[in-house]
Coordinates of N, CA and C and ligand atoms in Angstrom, one line a residue:
X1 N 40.2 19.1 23.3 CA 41.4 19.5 24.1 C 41.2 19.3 25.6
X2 N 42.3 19.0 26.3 CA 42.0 18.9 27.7 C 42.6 19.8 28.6
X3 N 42.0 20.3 28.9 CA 42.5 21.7 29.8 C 43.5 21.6 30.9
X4 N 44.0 22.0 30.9 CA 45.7 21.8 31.9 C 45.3 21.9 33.3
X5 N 45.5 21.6 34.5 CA 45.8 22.3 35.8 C 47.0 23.1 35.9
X6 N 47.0 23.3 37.6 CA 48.5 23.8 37.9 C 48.7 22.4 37.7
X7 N 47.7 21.8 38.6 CA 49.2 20.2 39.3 C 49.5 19.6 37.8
X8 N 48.8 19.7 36.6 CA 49.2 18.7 35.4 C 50.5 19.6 35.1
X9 N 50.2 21.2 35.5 CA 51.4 21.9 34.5 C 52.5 21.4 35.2
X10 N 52.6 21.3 36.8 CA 53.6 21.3 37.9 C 54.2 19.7 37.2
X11 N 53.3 18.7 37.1 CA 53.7 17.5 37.0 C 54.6 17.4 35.9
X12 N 53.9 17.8 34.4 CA 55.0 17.6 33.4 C 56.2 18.4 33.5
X13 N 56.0 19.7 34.3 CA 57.4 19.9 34.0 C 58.7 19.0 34.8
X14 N 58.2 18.8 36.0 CA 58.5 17.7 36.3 C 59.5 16.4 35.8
X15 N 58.1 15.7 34.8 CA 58.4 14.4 34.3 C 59.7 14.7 32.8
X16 N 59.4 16.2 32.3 CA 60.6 16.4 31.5 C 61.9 16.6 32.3
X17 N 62.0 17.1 33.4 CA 63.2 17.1 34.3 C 63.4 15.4 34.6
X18 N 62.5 14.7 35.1 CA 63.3 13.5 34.8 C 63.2 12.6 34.2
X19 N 63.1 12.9 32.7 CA 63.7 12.3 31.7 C 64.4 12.5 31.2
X20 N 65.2 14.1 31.9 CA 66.6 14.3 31.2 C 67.3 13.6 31.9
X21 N 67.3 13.4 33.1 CA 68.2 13.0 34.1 C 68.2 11.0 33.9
X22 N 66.8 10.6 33.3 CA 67.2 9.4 33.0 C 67.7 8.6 32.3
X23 N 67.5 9.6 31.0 CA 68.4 8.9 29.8 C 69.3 9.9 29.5
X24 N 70.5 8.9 29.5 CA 72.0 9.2 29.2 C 72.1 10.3 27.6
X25 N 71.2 9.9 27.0 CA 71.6 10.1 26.0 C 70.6 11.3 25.1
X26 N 69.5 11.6 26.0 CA 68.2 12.6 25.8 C 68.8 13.8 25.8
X27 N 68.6 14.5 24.2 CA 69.0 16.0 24.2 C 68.5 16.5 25.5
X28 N 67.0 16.2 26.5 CA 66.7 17.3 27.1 C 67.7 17.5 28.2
X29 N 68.9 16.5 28.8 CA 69.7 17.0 29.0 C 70.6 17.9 28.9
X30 N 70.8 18.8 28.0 CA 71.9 19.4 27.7 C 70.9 21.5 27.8
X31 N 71.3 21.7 28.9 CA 70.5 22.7 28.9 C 71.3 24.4 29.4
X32 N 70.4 25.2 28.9 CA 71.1 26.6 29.0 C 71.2 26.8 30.8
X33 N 72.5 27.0 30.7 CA 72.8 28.2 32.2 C 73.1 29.2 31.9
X34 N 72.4 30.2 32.6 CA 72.9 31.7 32.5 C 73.1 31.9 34.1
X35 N 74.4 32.8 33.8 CA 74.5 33.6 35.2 C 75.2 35.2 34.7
X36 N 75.3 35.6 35.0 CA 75.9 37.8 35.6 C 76.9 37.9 35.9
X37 N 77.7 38.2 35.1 CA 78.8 38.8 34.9 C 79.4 39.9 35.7
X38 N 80.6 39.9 35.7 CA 80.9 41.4 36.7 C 80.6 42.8 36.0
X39 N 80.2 42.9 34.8 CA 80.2 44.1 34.1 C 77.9 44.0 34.5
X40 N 77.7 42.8 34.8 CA 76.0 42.9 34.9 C 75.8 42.5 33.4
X41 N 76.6 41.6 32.6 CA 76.4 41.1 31.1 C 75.8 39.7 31.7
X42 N 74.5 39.5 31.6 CA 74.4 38.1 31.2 C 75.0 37.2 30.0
X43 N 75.6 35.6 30.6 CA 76.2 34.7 30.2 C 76.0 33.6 29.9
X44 N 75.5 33.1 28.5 CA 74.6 31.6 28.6 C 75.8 30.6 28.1
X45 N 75.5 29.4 28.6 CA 76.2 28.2 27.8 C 76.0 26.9 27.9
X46 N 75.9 26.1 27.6 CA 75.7 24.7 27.4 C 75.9 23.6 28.8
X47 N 75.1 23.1 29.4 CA 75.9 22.0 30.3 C 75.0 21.0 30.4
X48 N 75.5 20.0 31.0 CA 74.8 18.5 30.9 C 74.1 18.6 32.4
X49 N 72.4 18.6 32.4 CA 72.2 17.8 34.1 C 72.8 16.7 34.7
X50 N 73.4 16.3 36.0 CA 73.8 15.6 36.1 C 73.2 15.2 37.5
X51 N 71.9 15.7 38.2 CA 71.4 15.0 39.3 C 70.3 16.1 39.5
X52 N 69.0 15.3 40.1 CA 67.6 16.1 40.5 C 67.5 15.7 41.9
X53 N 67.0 16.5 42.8 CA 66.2 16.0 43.9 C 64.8 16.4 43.7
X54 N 63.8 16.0 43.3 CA 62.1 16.6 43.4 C 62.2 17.3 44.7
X55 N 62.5 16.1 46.0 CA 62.1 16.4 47.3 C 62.3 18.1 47.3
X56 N 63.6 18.3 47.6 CA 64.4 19.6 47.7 C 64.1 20.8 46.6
X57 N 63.8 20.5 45.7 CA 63.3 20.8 44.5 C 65.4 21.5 44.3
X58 N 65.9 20.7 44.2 CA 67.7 21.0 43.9 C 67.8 20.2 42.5
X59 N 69.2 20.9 41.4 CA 69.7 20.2 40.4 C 70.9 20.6 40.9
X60 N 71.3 19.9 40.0 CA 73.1 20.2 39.9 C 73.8 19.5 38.7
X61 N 75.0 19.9 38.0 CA 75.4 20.1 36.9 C 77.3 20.0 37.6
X62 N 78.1 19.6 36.4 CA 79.6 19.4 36.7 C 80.2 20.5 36.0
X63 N 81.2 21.2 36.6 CA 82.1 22.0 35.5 C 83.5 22.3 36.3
X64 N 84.0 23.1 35.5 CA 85.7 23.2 35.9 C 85.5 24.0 36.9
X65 N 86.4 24.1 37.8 CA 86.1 25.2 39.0 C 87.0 26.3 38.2
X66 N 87.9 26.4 37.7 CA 88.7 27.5 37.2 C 88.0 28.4 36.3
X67 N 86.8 27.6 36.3 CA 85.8 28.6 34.4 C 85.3 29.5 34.7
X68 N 85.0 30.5 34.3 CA 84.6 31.6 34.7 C 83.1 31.9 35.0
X69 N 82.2 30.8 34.8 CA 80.8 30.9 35.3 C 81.4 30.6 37.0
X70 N 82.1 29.9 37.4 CA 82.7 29.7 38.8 C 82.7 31.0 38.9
X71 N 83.7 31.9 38.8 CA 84.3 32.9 39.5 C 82.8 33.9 39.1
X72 N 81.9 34.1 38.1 CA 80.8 34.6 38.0 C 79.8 34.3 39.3
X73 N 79.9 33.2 39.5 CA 78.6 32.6 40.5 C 79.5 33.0 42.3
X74 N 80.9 33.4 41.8 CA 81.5 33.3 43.5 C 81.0 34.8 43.9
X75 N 80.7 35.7 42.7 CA 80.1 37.1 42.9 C 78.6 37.1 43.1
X76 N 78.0 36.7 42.5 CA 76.5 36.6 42.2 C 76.4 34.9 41.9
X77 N 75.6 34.4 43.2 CA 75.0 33.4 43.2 C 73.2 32.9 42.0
X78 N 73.2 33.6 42.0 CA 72.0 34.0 40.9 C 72.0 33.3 39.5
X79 N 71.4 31.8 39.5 CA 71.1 31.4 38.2 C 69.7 31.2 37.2
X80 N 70.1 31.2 36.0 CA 68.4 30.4 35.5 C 68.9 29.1 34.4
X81 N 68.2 28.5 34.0 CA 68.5 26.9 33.4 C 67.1 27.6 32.1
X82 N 67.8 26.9 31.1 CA 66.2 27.1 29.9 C 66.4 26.2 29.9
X83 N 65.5 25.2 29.1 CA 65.9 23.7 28.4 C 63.9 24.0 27.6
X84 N 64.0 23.4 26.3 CA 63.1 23.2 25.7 C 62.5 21.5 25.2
X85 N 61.4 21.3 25.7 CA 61.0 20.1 24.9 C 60.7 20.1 24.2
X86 N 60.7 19.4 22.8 CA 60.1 19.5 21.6 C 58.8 18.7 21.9
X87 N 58.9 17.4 22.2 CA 58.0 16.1 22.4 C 56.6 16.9 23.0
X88 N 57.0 17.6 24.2 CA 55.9 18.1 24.9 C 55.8 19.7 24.7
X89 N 56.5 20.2 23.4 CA 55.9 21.8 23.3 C 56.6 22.4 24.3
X90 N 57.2 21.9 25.3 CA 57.6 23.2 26.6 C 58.7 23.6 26.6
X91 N 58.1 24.7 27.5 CA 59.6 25.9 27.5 C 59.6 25.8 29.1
X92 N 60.8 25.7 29.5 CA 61.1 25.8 31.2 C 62.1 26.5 31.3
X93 N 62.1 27.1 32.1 CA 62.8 28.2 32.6 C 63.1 28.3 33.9
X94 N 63.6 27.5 34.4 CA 64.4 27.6 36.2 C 65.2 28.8 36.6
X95 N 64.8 29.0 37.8 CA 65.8 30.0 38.8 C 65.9 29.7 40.2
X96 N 67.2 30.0 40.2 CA 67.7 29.6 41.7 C 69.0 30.2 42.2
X97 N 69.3 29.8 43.2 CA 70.8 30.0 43.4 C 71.4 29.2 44.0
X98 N 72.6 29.1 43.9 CA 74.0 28.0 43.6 C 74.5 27.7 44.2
X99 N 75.1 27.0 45.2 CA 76.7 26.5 46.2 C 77.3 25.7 45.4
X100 N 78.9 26.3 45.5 CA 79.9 25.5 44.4 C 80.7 24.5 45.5
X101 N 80.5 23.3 45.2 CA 81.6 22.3 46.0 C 82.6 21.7 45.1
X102 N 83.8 21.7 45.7 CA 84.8 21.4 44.2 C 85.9 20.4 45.1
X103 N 86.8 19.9 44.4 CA 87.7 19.5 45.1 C 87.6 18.0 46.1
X104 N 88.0 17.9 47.3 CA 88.1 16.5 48.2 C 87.0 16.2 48.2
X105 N 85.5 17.1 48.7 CA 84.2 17.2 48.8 C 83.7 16.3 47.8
X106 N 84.6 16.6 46.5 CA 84.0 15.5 45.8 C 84.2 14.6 45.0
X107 N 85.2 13.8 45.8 CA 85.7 12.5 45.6 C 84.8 11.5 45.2
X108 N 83.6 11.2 45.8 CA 82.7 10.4 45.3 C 82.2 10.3 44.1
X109 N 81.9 11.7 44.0 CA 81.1 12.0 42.4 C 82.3 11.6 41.3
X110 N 83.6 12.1 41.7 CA 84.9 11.5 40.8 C 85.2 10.5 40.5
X111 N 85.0 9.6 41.3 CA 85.3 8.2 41.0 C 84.0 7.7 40.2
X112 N 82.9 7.9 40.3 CA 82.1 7.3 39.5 C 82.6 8.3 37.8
X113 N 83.6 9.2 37.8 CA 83.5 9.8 36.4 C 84.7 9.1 35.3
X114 N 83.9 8.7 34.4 CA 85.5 7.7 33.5 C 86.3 8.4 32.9
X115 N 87.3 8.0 32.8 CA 88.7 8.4 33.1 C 88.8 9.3 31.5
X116 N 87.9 8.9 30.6 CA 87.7 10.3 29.0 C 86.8 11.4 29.5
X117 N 86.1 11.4 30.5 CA 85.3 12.6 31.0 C 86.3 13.0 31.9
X118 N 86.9 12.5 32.4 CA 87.6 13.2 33.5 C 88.7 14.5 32.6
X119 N 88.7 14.4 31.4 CA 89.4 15.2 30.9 C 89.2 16.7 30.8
X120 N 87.6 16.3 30.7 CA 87.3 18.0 30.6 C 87.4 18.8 31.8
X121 N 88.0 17.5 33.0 CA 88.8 19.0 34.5 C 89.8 19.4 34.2
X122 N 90.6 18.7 33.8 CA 92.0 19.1 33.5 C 93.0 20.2 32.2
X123 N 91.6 20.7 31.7 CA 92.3 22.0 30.4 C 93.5 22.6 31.0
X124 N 94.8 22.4 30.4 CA 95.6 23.7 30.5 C 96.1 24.3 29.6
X125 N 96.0 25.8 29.4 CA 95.7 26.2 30.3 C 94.4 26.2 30.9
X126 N 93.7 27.4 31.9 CA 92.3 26.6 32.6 C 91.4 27.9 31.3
X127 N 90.4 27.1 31.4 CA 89.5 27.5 30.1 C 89.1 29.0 30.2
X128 N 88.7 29.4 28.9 CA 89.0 30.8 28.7 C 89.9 31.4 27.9
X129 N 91.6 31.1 28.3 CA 92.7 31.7 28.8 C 93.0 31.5 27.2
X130 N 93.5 32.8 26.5 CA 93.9 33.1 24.9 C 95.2 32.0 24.9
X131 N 95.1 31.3 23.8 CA 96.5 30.2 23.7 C 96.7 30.5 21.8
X132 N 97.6 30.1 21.4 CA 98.0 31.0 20.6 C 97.8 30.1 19.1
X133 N 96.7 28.8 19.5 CA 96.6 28.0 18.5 C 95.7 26.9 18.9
X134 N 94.5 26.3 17.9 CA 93.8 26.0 18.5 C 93.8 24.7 19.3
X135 N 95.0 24.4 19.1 CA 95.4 23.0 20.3 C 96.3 23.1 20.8
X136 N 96.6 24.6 21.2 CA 97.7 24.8 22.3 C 97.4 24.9 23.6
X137 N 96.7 23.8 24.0 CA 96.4 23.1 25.2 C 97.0 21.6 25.7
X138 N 96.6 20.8 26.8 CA 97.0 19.9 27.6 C 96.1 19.5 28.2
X139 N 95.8 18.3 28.5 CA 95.1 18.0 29.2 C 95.4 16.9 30.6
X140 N 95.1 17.7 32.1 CA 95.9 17.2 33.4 C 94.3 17.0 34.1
X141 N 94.1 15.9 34.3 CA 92.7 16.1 35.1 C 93.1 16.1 36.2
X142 N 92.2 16.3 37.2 CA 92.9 16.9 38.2 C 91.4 17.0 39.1
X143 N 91.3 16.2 40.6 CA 90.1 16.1 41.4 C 89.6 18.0 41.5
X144 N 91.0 18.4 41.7 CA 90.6 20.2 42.8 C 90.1 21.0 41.6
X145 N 90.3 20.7 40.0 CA 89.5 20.9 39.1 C 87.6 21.3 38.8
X146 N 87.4 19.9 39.8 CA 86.3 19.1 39.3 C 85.3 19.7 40.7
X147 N 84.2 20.3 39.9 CA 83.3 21.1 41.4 C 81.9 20.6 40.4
X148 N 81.0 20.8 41.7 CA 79.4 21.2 41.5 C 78.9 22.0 41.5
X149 N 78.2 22.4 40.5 CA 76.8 23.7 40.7 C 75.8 22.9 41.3
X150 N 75.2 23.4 42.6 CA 73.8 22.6 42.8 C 73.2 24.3 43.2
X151 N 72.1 23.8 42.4 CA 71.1 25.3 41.8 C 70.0 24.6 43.1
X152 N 69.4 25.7 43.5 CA 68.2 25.7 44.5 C 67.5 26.0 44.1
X153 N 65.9 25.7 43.3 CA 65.5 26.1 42.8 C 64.6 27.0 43.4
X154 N 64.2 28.2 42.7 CA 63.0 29.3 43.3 C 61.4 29.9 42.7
X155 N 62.1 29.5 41.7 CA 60.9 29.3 40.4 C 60.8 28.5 39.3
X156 N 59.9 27.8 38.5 CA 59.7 27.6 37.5 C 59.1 28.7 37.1
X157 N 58.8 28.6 35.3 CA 58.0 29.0 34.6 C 58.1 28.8 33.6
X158 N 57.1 28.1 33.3 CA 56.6 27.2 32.5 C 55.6 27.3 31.3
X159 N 56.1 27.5 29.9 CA 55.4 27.6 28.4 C 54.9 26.7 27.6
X160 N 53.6 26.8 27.5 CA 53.4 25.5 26.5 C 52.6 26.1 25.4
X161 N 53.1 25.8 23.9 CA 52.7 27.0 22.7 C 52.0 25.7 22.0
X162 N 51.5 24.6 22.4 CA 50.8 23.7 21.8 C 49.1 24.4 20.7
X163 N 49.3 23.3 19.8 CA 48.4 23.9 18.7 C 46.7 23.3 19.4
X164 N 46.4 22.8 20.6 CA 45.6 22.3 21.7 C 45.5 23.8 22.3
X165 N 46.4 24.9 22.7 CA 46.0 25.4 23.5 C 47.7 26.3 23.7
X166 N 47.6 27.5 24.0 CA 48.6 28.2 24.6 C 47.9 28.3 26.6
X167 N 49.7 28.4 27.3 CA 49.6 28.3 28.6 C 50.6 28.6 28.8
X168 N 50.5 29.4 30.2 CA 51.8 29.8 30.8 C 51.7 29.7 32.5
X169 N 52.4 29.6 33.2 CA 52.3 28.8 34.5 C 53.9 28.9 35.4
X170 N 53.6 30.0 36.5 CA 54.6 30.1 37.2 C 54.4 29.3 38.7
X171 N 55.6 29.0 39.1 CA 55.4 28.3 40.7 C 56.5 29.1 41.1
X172 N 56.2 29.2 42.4 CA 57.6 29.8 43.4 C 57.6 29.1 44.6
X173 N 59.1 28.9 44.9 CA 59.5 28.4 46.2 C 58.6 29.3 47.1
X174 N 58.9 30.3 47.2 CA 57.8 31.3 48.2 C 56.4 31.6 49.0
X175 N 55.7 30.7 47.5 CA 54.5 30.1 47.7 C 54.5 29.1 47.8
X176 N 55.5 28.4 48.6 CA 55.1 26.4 48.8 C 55.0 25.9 47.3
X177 N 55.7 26.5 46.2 CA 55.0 25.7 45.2 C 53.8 26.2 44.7
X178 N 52.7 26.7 45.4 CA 51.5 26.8 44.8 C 52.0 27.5 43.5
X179 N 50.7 27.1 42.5 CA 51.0 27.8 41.1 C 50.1 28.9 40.6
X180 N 50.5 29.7 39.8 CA 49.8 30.5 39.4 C 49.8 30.5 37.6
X181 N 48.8 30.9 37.0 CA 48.7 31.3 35.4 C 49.0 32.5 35.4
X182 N 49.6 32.4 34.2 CA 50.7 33.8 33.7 C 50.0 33.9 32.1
X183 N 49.6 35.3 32.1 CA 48.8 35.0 30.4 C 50.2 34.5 29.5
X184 N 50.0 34.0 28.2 CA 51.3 33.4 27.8 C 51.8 34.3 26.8
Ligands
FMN201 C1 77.1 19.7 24.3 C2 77.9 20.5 25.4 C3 77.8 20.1 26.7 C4 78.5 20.8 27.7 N1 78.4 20.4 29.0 C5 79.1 21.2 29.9 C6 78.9 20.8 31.3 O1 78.2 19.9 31.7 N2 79.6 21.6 32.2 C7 80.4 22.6 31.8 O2 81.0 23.3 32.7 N3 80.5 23.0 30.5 C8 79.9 22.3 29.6 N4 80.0 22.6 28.2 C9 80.9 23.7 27.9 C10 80.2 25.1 28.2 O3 79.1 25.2 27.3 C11 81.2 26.2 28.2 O4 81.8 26.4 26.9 C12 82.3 26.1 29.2 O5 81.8 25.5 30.4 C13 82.9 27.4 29.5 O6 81.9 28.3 30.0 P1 82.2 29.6 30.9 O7 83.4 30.2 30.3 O8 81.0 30.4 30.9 O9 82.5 29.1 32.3 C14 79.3 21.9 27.3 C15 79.3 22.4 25.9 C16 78.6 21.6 25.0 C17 78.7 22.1 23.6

């Protein structure tokens, strides 16, 4: 077995971030957000990555501005991302916090979106909202719909339950990155 560093732990989690972001079509794309509710109920749900910066250590993700993780995140900026690899054994677990841009701001990102994705801006009524049958909705896409989550990241922490070896491995913005071992 070969014994892990920080920089090997720091690297793979890494190279699993961008190989969600590379292939269109890689479950590890599709990853948990949670954010805090106004009652202090955490809220998890499904969303697609849709851009990394390493440099910045920033992601970001698309959703309706009307949904209620919006109005969740306009109270408490506070998120975390899970996403699991199977291929590589790991568990990642991101934290950060969020700026929502929605609307003219993001015109660019819109036009690159095809015109069957553009549907999921336009729910009416806007998502959530009790309708009285399950396709008693409409669909109006709509740019002032269409916002970004870009998460700033603050920490990883990082699991690997490999039959090689168990490991557990936190990094913080705080500490430049440096890493630390976390018994697992
Ligand atoms: C496979 C899958 C991918 C999804 N991707 C997104 C996404 O990228 N952005 C998003 O806002 N919701 C996405 N959703 C829907 C969310 O999981 C969630 O149901 C919706 O955003 C409403 O969440 P909220 O009420 O907590 O705001 C996805 C759901 C599934 C099942």
């Amino acid at each position: 077995m070969t014994k892990p560093t920080l920089d090997t732990a720091w690297a793979q989690a890494w190279d699993i971030l961008q190989q969600a972001i590379a292939e269109d079509r890689s479950p590890l794309r599709f990853v948990t957000l949670a954010t805090v509710d106004a009652q202090n109920a955490p809220q998890l749900r499904t969303v697609v990555l849709r851009d990394l910066d390493a440099r910045a250590a920033t992601l970001s993700v698309f959703t309706d501005a009307r949904s209620h993780k919006v109005g969740e995140l306009d109270t408490n900026d506070a998120v975390s991302l899970h996403l699991w690899a199977p291929d590589q054994l790991i568990q990642l677990r991101l934290s950060g916090q969020t700026v929502i841009t929605q609307g003219e701001p993001m015109r660019s990102d819109w036009q690159k979106v095809p015109d069957h994705m553009r549907e999921a801006y336009g729910h009416v009524p806007s998502p959530g909202t009790k309708i009285d049958a399950s396709d008693a909705w409409t669909v109006q896409p709509n740019i002032e719909n269409f916002a970004k989550i870009t998460v700033t990241l603050s920490q990883f922490d990082i699991v690997c339950l490999s039959s090689d070896g168990h490991w557990r491995a936190e990094f913080l913005r705080k500490n430049n990155w440096k890493g630390d071992w976390l018994s697992p």
